Tab-separated table of C-alpha atoms and ligand atoms in Angstrom:
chain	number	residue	atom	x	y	z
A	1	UNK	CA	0.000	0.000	0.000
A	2	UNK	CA	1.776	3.769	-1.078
A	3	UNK	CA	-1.338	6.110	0.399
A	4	UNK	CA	0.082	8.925	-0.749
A	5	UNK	CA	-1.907	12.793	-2.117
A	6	UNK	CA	-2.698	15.888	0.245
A	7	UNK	CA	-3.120	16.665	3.652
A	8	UNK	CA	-6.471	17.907	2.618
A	9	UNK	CA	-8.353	18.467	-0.475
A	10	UNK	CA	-7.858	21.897	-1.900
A	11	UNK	CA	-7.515	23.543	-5.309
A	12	UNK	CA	-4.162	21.452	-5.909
A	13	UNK	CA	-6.063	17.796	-5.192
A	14	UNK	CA	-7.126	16.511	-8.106
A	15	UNK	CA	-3.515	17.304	-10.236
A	16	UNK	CA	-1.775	16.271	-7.206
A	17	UNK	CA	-3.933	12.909	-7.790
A	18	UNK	CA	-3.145	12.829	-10.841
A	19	UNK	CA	0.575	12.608	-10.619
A	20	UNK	CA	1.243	10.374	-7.190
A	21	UNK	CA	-0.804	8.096	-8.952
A	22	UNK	CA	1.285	7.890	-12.761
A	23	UNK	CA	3.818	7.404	-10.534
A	24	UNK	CA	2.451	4.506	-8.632
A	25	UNK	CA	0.826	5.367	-5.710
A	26	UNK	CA	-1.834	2.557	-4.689
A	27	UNK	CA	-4.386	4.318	-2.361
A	28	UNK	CA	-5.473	8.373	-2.749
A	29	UNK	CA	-5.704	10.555	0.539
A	30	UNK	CA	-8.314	12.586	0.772
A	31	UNK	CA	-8.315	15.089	3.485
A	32	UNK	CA	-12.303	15.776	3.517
A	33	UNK	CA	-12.668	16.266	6.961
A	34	UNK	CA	-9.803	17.552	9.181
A	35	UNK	CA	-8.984	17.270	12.847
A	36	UNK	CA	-7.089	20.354	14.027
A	37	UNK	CA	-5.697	21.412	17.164
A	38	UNK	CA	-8.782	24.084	18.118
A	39	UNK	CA	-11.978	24.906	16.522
A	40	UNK	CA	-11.142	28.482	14.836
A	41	UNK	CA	-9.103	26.459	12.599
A	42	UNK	CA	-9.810	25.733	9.202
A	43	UNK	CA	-11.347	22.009	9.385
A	44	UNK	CA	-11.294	21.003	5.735
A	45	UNK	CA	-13.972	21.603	2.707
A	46	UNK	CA	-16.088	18.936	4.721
A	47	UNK	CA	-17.018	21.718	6.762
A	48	UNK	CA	-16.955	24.822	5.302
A	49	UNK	CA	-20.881	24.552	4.508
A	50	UNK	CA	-22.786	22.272	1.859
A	51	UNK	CA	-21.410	23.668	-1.129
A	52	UNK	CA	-18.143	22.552	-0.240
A	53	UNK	CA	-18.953	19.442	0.461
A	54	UNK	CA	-20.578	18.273	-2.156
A	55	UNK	CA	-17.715	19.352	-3.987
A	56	UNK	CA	-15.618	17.666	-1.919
A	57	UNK	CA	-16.983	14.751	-2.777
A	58	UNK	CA	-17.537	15.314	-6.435
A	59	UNK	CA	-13.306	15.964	-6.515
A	60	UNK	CA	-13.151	12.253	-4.473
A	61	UNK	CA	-15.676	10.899	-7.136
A	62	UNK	CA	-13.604	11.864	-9.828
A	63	UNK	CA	-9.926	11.334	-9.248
A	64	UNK	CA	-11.127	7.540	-7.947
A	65	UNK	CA	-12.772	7.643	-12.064
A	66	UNK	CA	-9.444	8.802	-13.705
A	67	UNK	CA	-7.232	6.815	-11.555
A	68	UNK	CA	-9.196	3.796	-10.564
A	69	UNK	CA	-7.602	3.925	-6.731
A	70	UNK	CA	-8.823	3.514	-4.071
A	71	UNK	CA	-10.070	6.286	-1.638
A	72	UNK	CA	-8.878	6.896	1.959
A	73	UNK	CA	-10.509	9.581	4.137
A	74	UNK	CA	-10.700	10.008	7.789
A	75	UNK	CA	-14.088	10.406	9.248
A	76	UNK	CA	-14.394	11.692	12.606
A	77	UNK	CA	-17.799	11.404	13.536
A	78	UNK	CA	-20.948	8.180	12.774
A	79	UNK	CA	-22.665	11.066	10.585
A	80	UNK	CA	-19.255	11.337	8.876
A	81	UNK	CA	-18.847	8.053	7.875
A	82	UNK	CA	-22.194	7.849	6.276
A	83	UNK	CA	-21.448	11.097	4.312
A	84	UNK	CA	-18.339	9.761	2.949
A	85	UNK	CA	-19.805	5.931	2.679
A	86	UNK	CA	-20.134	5.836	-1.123
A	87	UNK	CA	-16.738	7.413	-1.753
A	88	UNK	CA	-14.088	6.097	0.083
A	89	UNK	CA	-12.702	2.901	-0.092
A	90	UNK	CA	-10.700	2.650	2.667
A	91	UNK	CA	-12.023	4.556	6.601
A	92	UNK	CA	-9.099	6.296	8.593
A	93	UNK	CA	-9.289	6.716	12.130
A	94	UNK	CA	-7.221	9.393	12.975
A	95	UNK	CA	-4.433	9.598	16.131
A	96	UNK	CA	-6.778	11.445	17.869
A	97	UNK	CA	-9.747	9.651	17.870
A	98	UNK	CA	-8.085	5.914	18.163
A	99	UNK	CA	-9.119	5.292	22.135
A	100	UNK	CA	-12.607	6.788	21.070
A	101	UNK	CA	-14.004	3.504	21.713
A	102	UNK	CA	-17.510	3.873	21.010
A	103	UNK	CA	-16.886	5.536	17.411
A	104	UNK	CA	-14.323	2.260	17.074
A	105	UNK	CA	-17.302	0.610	17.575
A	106	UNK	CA	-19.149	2.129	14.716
A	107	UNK	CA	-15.699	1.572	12.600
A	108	UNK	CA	-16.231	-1.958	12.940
A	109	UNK	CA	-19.891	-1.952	11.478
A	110	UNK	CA	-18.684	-0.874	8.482
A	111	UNK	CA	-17.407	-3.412	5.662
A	112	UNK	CA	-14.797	-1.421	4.410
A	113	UNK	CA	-11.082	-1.884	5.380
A	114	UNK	CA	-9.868	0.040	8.165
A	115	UNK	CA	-6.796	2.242	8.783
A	116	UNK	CA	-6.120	2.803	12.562
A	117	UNK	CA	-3.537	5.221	13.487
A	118	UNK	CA	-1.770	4.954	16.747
A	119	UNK	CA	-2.729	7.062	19.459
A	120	UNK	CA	0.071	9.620	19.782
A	121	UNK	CA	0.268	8.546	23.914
A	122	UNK	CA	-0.870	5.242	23.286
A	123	UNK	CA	1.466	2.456	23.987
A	124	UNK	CA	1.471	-0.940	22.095
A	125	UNK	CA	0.160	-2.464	23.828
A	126	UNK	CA	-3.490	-0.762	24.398
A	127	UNK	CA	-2.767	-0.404	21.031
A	128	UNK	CA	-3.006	-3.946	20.130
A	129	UNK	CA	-6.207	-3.808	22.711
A	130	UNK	CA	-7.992	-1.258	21.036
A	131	UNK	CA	-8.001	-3.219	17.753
A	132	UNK	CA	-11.155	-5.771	19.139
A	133	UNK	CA	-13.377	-2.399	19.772
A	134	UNK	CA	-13.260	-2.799	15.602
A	135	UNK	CA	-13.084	-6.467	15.044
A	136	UNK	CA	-15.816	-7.782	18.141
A	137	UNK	CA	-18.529	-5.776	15.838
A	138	UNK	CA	-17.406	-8.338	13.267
A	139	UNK	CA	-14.776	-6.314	10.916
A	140	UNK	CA	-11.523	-7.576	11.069
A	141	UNK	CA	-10.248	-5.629	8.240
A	142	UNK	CA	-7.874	-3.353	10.401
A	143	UNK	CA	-4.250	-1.912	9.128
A	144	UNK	CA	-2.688	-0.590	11.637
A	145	UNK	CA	-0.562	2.911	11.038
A	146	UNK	CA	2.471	3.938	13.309
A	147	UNK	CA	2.574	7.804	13.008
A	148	UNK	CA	4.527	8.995	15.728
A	149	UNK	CA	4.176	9.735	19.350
A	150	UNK	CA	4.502	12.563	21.768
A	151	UNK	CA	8.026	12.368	23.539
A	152	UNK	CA	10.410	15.741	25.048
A	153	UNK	CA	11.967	15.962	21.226
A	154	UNK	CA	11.218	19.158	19.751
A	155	UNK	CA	12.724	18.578	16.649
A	156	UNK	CA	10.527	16.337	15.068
A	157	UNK	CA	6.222	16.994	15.290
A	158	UNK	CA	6.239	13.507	16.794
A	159	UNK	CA	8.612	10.790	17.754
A	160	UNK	CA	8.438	7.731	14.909
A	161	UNK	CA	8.197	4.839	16.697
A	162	UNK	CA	10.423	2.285	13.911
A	163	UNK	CA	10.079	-0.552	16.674
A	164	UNK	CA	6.173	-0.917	16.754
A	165	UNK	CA	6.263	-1.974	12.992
A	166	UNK	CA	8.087	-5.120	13.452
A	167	UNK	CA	6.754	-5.150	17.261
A	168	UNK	CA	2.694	-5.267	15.715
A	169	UNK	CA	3.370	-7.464	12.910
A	170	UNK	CA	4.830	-10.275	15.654
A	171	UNK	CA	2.098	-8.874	17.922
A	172	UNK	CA	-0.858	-9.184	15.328
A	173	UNK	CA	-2.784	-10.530	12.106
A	174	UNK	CA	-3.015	-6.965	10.436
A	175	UNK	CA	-1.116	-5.353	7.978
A	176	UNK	CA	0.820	-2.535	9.369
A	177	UNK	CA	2.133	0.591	7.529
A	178	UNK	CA	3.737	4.003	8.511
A	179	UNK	CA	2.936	7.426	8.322
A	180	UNK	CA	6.254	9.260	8.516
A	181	UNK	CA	4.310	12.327	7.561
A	182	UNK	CA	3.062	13.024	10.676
A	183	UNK	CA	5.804	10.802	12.221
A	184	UNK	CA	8.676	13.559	11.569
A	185	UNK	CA	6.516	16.375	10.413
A	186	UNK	CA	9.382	17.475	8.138
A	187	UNK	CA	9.591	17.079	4.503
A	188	UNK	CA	13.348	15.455	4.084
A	189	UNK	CA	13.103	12.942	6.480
A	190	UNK	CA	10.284	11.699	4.879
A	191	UNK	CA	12.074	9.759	2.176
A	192	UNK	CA	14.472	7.665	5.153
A	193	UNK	CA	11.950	7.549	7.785
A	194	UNK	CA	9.389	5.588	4.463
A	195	UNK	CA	12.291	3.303	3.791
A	196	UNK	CA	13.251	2.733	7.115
A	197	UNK	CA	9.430	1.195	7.922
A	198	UNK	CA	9.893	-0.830	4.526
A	199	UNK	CA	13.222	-2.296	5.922
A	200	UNK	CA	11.318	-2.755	8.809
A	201	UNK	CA	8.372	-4.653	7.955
A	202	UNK	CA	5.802	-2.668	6.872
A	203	UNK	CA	3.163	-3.606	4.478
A	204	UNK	CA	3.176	-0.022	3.138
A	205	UNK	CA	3.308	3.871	3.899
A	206	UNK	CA	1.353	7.232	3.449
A	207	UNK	CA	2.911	10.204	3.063
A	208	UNK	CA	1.543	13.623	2.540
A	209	UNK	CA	2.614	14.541	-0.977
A	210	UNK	CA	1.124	18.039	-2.735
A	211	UNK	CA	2.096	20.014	-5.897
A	212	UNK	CA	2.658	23.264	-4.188
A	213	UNK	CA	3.493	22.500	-0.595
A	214	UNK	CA	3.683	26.296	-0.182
A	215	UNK	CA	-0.027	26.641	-1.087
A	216	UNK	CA	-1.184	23.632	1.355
A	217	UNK	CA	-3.838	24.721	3.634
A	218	UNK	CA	-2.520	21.946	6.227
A	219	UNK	CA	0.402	20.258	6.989
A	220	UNK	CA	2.674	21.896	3.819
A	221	UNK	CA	5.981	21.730	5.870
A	222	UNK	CA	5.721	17.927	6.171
A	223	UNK	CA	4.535	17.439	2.141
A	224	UNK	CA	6.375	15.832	-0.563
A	225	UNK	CA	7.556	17.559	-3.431
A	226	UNK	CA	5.866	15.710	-6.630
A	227	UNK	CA	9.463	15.205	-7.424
A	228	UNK	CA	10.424	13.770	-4.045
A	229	UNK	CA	7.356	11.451	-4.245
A	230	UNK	CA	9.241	10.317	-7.577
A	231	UNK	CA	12.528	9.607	-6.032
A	232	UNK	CA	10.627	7.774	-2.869
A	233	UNK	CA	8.769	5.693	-5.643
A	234	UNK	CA	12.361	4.838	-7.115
A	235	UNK	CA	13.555	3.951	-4.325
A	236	UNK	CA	10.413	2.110	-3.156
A	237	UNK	CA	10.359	0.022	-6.120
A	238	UNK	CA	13.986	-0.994	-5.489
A	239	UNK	CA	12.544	-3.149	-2.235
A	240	UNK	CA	10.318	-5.538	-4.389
A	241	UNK	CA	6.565	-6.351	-4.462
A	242	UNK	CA	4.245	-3.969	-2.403
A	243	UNK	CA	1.062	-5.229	-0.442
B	301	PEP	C1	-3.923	12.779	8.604
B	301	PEP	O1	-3.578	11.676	8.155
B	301	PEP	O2	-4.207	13.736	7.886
B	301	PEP	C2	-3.916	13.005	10.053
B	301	PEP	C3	-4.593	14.025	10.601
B	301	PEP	O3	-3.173	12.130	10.724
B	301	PEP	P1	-3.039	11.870	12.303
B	301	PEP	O4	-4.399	11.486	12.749
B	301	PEP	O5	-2.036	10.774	12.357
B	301	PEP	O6	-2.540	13.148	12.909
B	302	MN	MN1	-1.847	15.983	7.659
């Protein structure tokens, strides 16, 4: 799995699309709804008022038509996941939400693979535990994401945590990719810190990738260059078949 496209969907989405997926991306983020640190910030077109939406979701509808990947996109809320039902392939539960049991619960209804990122203070074993909140409402389609954790260093966003990609796949049936992304929050480590979870284990990455990282309305610092995404892929390649 290569998840790769913007941190949200913008202006810059569907060209971004475009080109992470000619060069072999497998999965397409889209950023429809965004968690953000307090409520004055901008939350993604998801909520920015019908209009917005629905275009939203017309962008999803058509770079899955022109590319023919799949769909990721967080929902943070039951109503959420019905809005973005019929256009996503793949549910993410974002960092923030993964101990919210009762909405894990409502994950696990759904029969569509899902991605669960690690808590940012969870450890790896209530990790592990929080898994059956999905799978005992009978979907065990889980991948499990390592993006990061909160530690005392200040010069990464979060601390990538290389050790809980071999430590879930001897821990548990799922796949398991990484999200260096979030896991570094800075743009050149993305490359090593993606290889590194390759050497590691994992069953596959997402990284934040966008055409004009300047122009990003979230997380620009930490996205790709189209051409770094291209040098990744290169190098990605080099390992062999991808999940
Ligand atoms: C994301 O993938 O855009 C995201 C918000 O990730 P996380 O939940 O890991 O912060
Ligand atoms: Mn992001």
């Amino acid at each position: 799995m290569i998840i790769a496209g913007p941190c949200s969907i913008d202006k810059h989405f569907i060209p971004t699309c475009l080109k992470v997926a000619e060069l072999g991306a497998t999965h397409l983020r889209a950023g429809l709804f965004k968690p953000r640190s307090g409520a004055s910030r901008w939350a993604g077109m998801g909520n920015e008022g019908e209009r917005s939406l629905e275009l939203g979701l017309e962008m999803m509808k058509e770079v899955k038509a022109r590319t023919g990947l799949k769909i990721v996109a967080e929902a943070l809320s039951e109503e959420q996941i019905e809005i973005l039902y019929d256009y996503v392939d793949v549910f993410q539960i974002g960092t923030r939400n993964q101990t919210a049991s009762e909405l894990l619960r409502a994950f696990g209804r759904q029969d569509k693979p899902i991605i669960l990122k690690r808590g940012m203070a969870t450890t790896l074993e209530e990790f592990i535990q929080y898994i059956s909140y999905i799978t005992y409402e009978g979907n065990n389609d889980v991948v499990l994401c390592e993006r990061g954790i909160r530690t005392f260093e200040t010069a990464t966003r979060n601390t990538f945590d290389i050790s809980a990609i071999p430590y879930l796949k001897q821990n548990t049936t799922c796949k398991v990719i990484g999200d260096p992304s979030h896991g570094t929050g800075v743009r050149d480590l993305v490359i090593p810190v993606s290889l590194a979870c390759l050497a590691a284990g994992a069953d596959g990455i997402m990284v934040e990738v966008h055409e004009q990282p300047d122009l990003a309305l979230t997380d620009g610092p930490q996205s790709l260059y189209v051409e770094q995404f291209a040098e990744l892929m290169k190098k990605v390649k080099a390992y062999g078949q991808i999940n």
